[in-house]
mmCIF file of C-alpha atoms in Angstrom:
data_model
loop_
_atom_site.group_PDB
_atom_site.id
_atom_site.type_symbol
_atom_site.label_atom_id
_atom_site.label_comp_id
_atom_site.label_asym_id
_atom_site.label_seq_id
_atom_site.Cartn_x
_atom_site.Cartn_y
_atom_site.Cartn_z
ATOM 1 C CA MET A 1 68.437 2.264 56.166
ATOM 2 C CA PRO A 2 71.329 4.673 56.971
ATOM 3 C CA LEU A 3 72.508 3.933 60.830
ATOM 4 C CA ARG A 4 75.711 5.307 61.274
ATOM 5 C CA GLY A 5 75.459 8.496 63.535
ATOM 6 C CA VAL A 6 71.958 8.273 63.961
ATOM 7 C CA ALA A 7 69.789 8.180 66.716
ATOM 8 C CA GLY A 8 73.271 8.131 69.191
ATOM 9 C CA ILE A 9 74.615 4.989 67.262
ATOM 10 C CA PRO A 10 78.605 5.296 66.932
ATOM 11 C CA ALA A 11 80.067 6.349 63.522
ATOM 12 C CA ASP A 12 82.506 3.431 63.700
ATOM 13 C CA THR A 13 79.448 0.718 64.405
ATOM 14 C CA THR A 14 80.879 -2.405 62.368
ATOM 15 C CA ALA A 15 77.534 -4.016 63.251
ATOM 16 C CA VAL A 16 74.268 -3.935 64.545
ATOM 17 C CA ILE A 17 71.615 -6.163 66.452
ATOM 18 C CA VAL A 18 67.933 -5.395 65.286
ATOM 19 C CA ASN A 19 64.725 -7.152 65.847
ATOM 20 C CA VAL A 20 63.025 -7.178 62.586
ATOM 21 C CA THR A 21 59.491 -7.530 62.175
ATOM 22 C CA ARG A 22 56.928 -8.059 59.162
ATOM 23 C CA VAL A 23 53.421 -6.431 59.071
ATOM 24 C CA VAL A 24 50.377 -8.433 56.838
ATOM 25 C CA PRO A 25 52.151 -9.255 53.630
ATOM 26 C CA THR A 26 50.110 -9.809 51.086
ATOM 27 C CA ALA A 27 51.620 -13.032 50.344
ATOM 28 C CA SER A 28 54.124 -15.229 51.665
ATOM 29 C CA THR A 29 57.701 -14.135 51.285
ATOM 30 C CA TYR A 30 61.053 -13.914 52.788
ATOM 31 C CA LEU A 31 63.090 -10.672 54.227
ATOM 32 C CA GLU A 32 66.977 -10.580 53.324
ATOM 33 C CA VAL A 33 68.905 -7.645 55.994
ATOM 34 C CA THR A 34 72.546 -7.410 54.587
ATOM 35 C CA PRO A 35 75.169 -4.842 54.314
ATOM 36 C CA GLY A 36 74.979 -4.483 51.113
ATOM 37 C CA GLY A 37 74.044 -6.755 47.611
ATOM 38 C CA PRO A 38 71.335 -9.655 47.648
ATOM 39 C CA GLY A 39 72.397 -12.201 50.008
ATOM 40 C CA ASP A 40 71.536 -16.116 49.639
ATOM 41 C CA THR A 41 70.076 -16.596 53.319
ATOM 42 C CA SER A 42 66.739 -15.265 54.515
ATOM 43 C CA THR A 43 66.251 -13.072 58.063
ATOM 44 C CA LEU A 44 62.650 -13.843 58.585
ATOM 45 C CA ASN A 45 60.319 -16.016 56.597
ATOM 46 C CA LEU A 46 56.591 -15.697 56.483
ATOM 47 C CA ASP A 47 52.869 -16.445 55.565
ATOM 48 C CA GLN A 48 50.573 -14.013 53.880
ATOM 49 C CA GLY A 49 48.368 -12.205 56.568
ATOM 50 C CA ALA A 50 50.565 -13.012 59.605
ATOM 51 C CA VAL A 51 52.879 -11.084 61.635
ATOM 52 C CA ARG A 52 56.554 -11.701 63.105
ATOM 53 C CA ALA A 53 59.383 -10.742 63.926
ATOM 54 C CA ASN A 54 63.357 -12.272 64.077
ATOM 55 C CA LEU A 55 66.625 -11.176 65.709
ATOM 56 C CA ALA A 56 69.558 -11.057 63.953
ATOM 57 C CA VAL A 57 73.240 -9.756 63.537
ATOM 58 C CA VAL A 58 73.554 -7.394 60.754
ATOM 59 C CA GLY A 59 76.893 -5.700 59.584
ATOM 60 C CA VAL A 60 76.835 -2.086 58.138
ATOM 61 C CA GLY A 61 77.738 -1.539 54.907
ATOM 62 C CA ALA A 62 80.651 0.743 53.719
ATOM 63 C CA ASP A 63 77.927 3.747 53.782
ATOM 64 C CA GLY A 64 77.266 3.158 56.661
ATOM 65 C CA ALA A 65 73.806 1.309 55.586
ATOM 66 C CA ILE A 66 71.914 -1.898 56.107
ATOM 67 C CA ARG A 67 69.496 -3.565 53.585
ATOM 68 C CA VAL A 68 66.283 -4.704 53.680
ATOM 69 C CA ARG A 69 65.219 -6.752 50.754
ATOM 70 C CA ASN A 70 61.602 -7.941 50.395
ATOM 71 C CA ALA A 71 61.244 -10.978 47.945
ATOM 72 C CA GLN A 72 57.540 -10.752 46.922
ATOM 73 C CA GLY A 73 54.253 -9.079 47.731
ATOM 74 C CA SER A 74 54.023 -5.887 49.881
ATOM 75 C CA LEU A 75 54.245 -4.956 53.354
ATOM 76 C CA ASP A 76 54.965 -3.112 56.597
ATOM 77 C CA VAL A 77 58.469 -3.403 57.874
ATOM 78 C CA VAL A 78 59.448 -2.344 61.233
ATOM 79 C CA VAL A 79 63.265 -2.691 62.479
ATOM 80 C CA ASP A 80 64.357 -1.926 66.188
ATOM 81 C CA VAL A 81 67.621 -1.362 66.623
ATOM 82 C CA GLN A 82 68.773 -3.058 70.168
ATOM 83 C CA GLY A 83 72.797 -3.043 69.903
ATOM 84 C CA TRP A 84 75.796 -2.413 68.136
ATOM 85 C CA PHE A 85 79.285 -3.581 67.368
ATOM 86 C CA SER A 86 82.058 -0.919 67.401
ATOM 87 C CA PRO A 87 86.024 -0.763 67.426
ATOM 88 C CA GLN A 88 86.131 1.396 70.067
ATOM 89 C CA ALA A 89 84.051 -1.237 72.552
ATOM 90 C CA THR A 90 85.619 -3.415 75.292
ATOM 91 C CA VAL A 91 82.954 -6.071 75.495
ATOM 92 C CA ARG A 92 83.262 -9.502 75.235
ATOM 93 C CA TYR A 93 80.280 -12.239 75.027
ATOM 94 C CA VAL A 94 79.512 -15.317 77.585
ATOM 95 C CA PRO A 95 78.121 -18.402 76.594
ATOM 96 C CA LEU A 96 76.029 -20.288 79.345
ATOM 97 C CA ALA A 97 77.211 -24.283 79.598
ATOM 98 C CA ALA A 98 73.377 -24.822 79.208
ATOM 99 C CA PRO A 99 70.297 -22.277 78.243
ATOM 100 C CA LEU A 100 69.255 -21.202 81.653
ATOM 101 C CA ARG A 101 65.517 -20.742 82.526
ATOM 102 C CA ILE A 102 64.808 -17.169 84.377
ATOM 103 C CA LEU A 103 61.366 -17.089 83.946
ATOM 104 C CA ASP A 104 58.144 -18.944 83.401
ATOM 105 C CA SER A 105 54.998 -17.285 84.451
ATOM 106 C CA ARG A 106 53.116 -21.052 85.158
ATOM 107 C CA ALA A 107 55.709 -22.247 87.437
ATOM 108 C CA ASP A 108 56.600 -18.883 89.350
ATOM 109 C CA GLY A 109 52.837 -18.720 90.571
ATOM 110 C CA ASN A 110 51.564 -15.979 88.189
ATOM 111 C CA GLY A 111 49.942 -17.666 85.664
ATOM 112 C CA ARG A 112 49.215 -16.209 82.727
ATOM 113 C CA PHE A 113 49.214 -11.689 82.760
ATOM 114 C CA GLY A 114 47.743 -9.303 80.766
ATOM 115 C CA PRO A 115 48.203 -5.271 80.136
ATOM 116 C CA GLY A 116 49.317 -3.667 83.539
ATOM 117 C CA MET A 117 51.016 -6.272 84.844
ATOM 118 C CA GLU A 118 54.494 -5.520 83.874
ATOM 119 C CA GLY A 119 55.701 -6.090 87.413
ATOM 120 C CA HIS A 120 55.313 -9.752 87.294
ATOM 121 C CA SER A 121 57.300 -10.141 84.692
ATOM 122 C CA VAL A 122 61.025 -8.875 85.989
ATOM 123 C CA ILE A 123 63.995 -10.021 84.293
ATOM 124 C CA PRO A 124 66.491 -11.249 86.898
ATOM 125 C CA CYS A 125 70.140 -10.163 86.358
ATOM 126 C CA SER A 126 72.853 -11.708 84.233
ATOM 127 C CA PRO A 127 75.895 -13.585 86.530
ATOM 128 C CA GLU A 128 77.590 -10.238 85.710
ATOM 129 C CA PRO A 129 76.682 -6.857 85.036
ATOM 130 C CA GLY A 130 75.880 -6.573 81.418
ATOM 131 C CA GLN A 131 73.350 -7.358 78.860
ATOM 132 C CA ALA A 132 71.347 -11.239 78.580
ATOM 133 C CA ILE A 133 71.071 -12.915 75.159
ATOM 134 C CA LEU A 134 66.990 -14.143 76.043
ATOM 135 C CA ASN A 135 65.076 -16.402 73.934
ATOM 136 C CA VAL A 136 61.186 -15.328 74.838
ATOM 137 C CA THR A 137 58.384 -17.342 74.204
ATOM 138 C CA GLY A 138 55.240 -15.915 74.033
ATOM 139 C CA VAL A 139 52.669 -19.222 74.738
ATOM 140 C CA GLN A 140 48.754 -18.979 73.992
ATOM 141 C CA PRO A 141 47.546 -15.550 73.885
ATOM 142 C CA THR A 142 43.771 -15.341 74.553
ATOM 143 C CA VAL A 143 44.258 -12.913 71.714
ATOM 144 C CA ASP A 144 46.133 -11.712 68.852
ATOM 145 C CA THR A 145 48.694 -9.367 70.587
ATOM 146 C CA PHE A 146 52.185 -8.961 71.244
ATOM 147 C CA VAL A 147 55.095 -8.814 73.938
ATOM 148 C CA TYR A 148 56.909 -5.675 74.465
ATOM 149 C CA PRO A 149 60.470 -4.890 76.373
ATOM 150 C CA LEU A 150 59.519 -1.609 79.493
ATOM 151 C CA THR A 151 63.100 -0.624 80.142
ATOM 152 C CA PHE A 152 63.784 2.342 82.629
ATOM 153 C CA PHE A 153 66.082 5.285 82.210
ATOM 154 C CA ASN A 154 66.412 7.898 85.234
ATOM 155 C CA GLY A 155 63.756 5.889 87.451
ATOM 156 C CA LYS A 156 61.285 6.133 85.105
ATOM 157 C CA PRO A 157 59.350 3.836 82.562
ATOM 158 C CA ASN A 158 59.817 4.660 78.623
ATOM 159 C CA THR A 159 57.203 4.281 76.447
ATOM 160 C CA PRO A 160 57.145 0.867 74.135
ATOM 161 C CA THR A 161 57.957 1.397 70.951
ATOM 162 C CA THR A 162 59.104 -1.743 69.876
ATOM 163 C CA SER A 163 57.924 -5.335 69.707
ATOM 164 C CA ILE A 164 60.256 -8.693 71.041
ATOM 165 C CA VAL A 165 57.276 -11.416 70.086
ATOM 166 C CA ASN A 166 54.012 -10.976 67.942
ATOM 167 C CA VAL A 167 51.825 -13.962 68.849
ATOM 168 C CA SER A 168 48.126 -15.135 67.235
ATOM 169 C CA ALA A 169 45.513 -16.136 69.718
ATOM 170 C CA GLY A 170 46.526 -20.088 71.117
ATOM 171 C CA ALA A 171 50.153 -19.954 69.313
ATOM 172 C CA VAL A 172 53.240 -20.361 70.677
ATOM 173 C CA VAL A 173 56.204 -18.010 69.194
ATOM 174 C CA ALA A 174 59.201 -17.507 70.040
ATOM 175 C CA ASN A 175 62.201 -14.937 69.929
ATOM 176 C CA ALA A 176 65.555 -13.862 70.825
ATOM 177 C CA MET A 177 66.256 -10.118 72.426
ATOM 178 C CA LEU A 178 69.240 -8.675 74.056
ATOM 179 C CA SER A 179 67.933 -7.217 77.925
ATOM 180 C CA GLY A 180 69.022 -5.337 80.573
ATOM 181 C CA CYS A 181 69.253 -6.112 84.273
ATOM 182 C CA ALA A 182 66.172 -6.399 85.900
ATOM 183 C CA ASN A 183 64.249 -4.718 82.568
ATOM 184 C CA GLN A 184 60.386 -5.776 82.073
ATOM 185 C CA LEU A 185 58.163 -7.428 79.363
ATOM 186 C CA GLY A 186 54.206 -6.351 79.011
ATOM 187 C CA THR A 187 51.745 -7.803 76.749
ATOM 188 C CA ASP A 188 49.473 -5.292 74.706
ATOM 189 C CA VAL A 189 46.777 -7.133 74.942
ATOM 190 C CA GLY A 190 44.587 -10.367 75.855
ATOM 191 C CA SER A 191 46.132 -12.514 78.500
ATOM 192 C CA ILE A 192 49.916 -14.787 77.591
ATOM 193 C CA VAL A 193 51.846 -17.117 79.527
ATOM 194 C CA LEU A 194 55.528 -16.236 79.076
ATOM 195 C CA VAL A 195 58.779 -18.281 78.885
ATOM 196 C CA VAL A 196 62.456 -16.833 78.694
ATOM 197 C CA ASP A 197 65.684 -18.619 78.447
ATOM 198 C CA GLU A 198 68.688 -17.030 78.778
ATOM 199 C CA ALA A 199 71.748 -18.094 76.318
ATOM 200 C CA GLY A 200 74.190 -16.001 77.050
ATOM 201 C CA TYR A 201 75.456 -12.398 78.023
ATOM 202 C CA PHE A 202 77.673 -9.460 76.958
ATOM 203 C CA THR A 203 80.241 -7.653 79.656
ATOM 204 C CA PRO A 204 79.887 -5.002 80.295
ATOM 205 C CA THR A 205 77.474 -3.596 78.112
ATOM 206 C CA ILE A 206 76.723 -3.136 74.308
ATOM 207 C CA TRP A 207 72.964 -2.182 74.788
ATOM 208 C CA ALA A 208 71.201 0.622 73.047
ATOM 209 C CA GLU A 209 67.787 1.960 73.774
ATOM 210 C CA PRO A 210 64.925 0.240 71.744
ATOM 211 C CA ARG A 211 64.833 2.679 68.996
ATOM 212 C CA ASP A 212 62.144 2.438 65.222
ATOM 213 C CA HIS A 213 63.424 3.233 62.403
#
C-alpha cells in the first residue's frame, strides 16, 4: 500500500498512524500491518463475521509503502491514515501522568446519543495546542453501529468516511484515535453511550485529515 507522497503525506515520512478496520472475515483470523516482510505480531484479531478496528503506528518501508497481511480466510480491510512522522517535524509527545476522562455521556446529562447529535460529544482541547491520543469506548449500542470523527475545515463539517470504533448491539468496545482540538464524535445508527479518555498529546501538531486508502 504506497503512502509516501500520496494524498498529501510527505515524501520523507518514516511512520504513519493508521486505523485498521477488518470487515466480516470468513474465518477467525488476524492481520499484520508492517513496513516490509512478515512480522511476529498481530495488529488486529477478529472472530468470523465480526467488524473491528484498531489504531497502530506503523513504519513505512524503503519503498514508501506499508503491507497488510491476512492470516486466513478472506475479508475486506479499510485503512485510514490519521497522521504521520517525518524527520522535518518539530513535534513532541507529552504523556499525561494518568489518563484523563474528558467525556462520559452518562455523566454530562446527555446519556445516550444517536445520529444527528454530534454536538453532544465535543472533545475538549488538550492542555497545549496540538493533537490528543484518546481512548474511545462505545458502550452498549441499541444496534450494530460505528463511531466516527467529525472534523471541520474552513468552518464546514467534513463528510465522515472513517470509523473509530465498530460496536455490535449490547457490546462494549474501545479503540484509540488521534484527535484535533474541539473535534466531535458521531454515530451511524441507533443510540450509544460514549466514554473518552485522554492519554497524552502531541505539540504543536502531526495531524492529517483522515483518509481512506
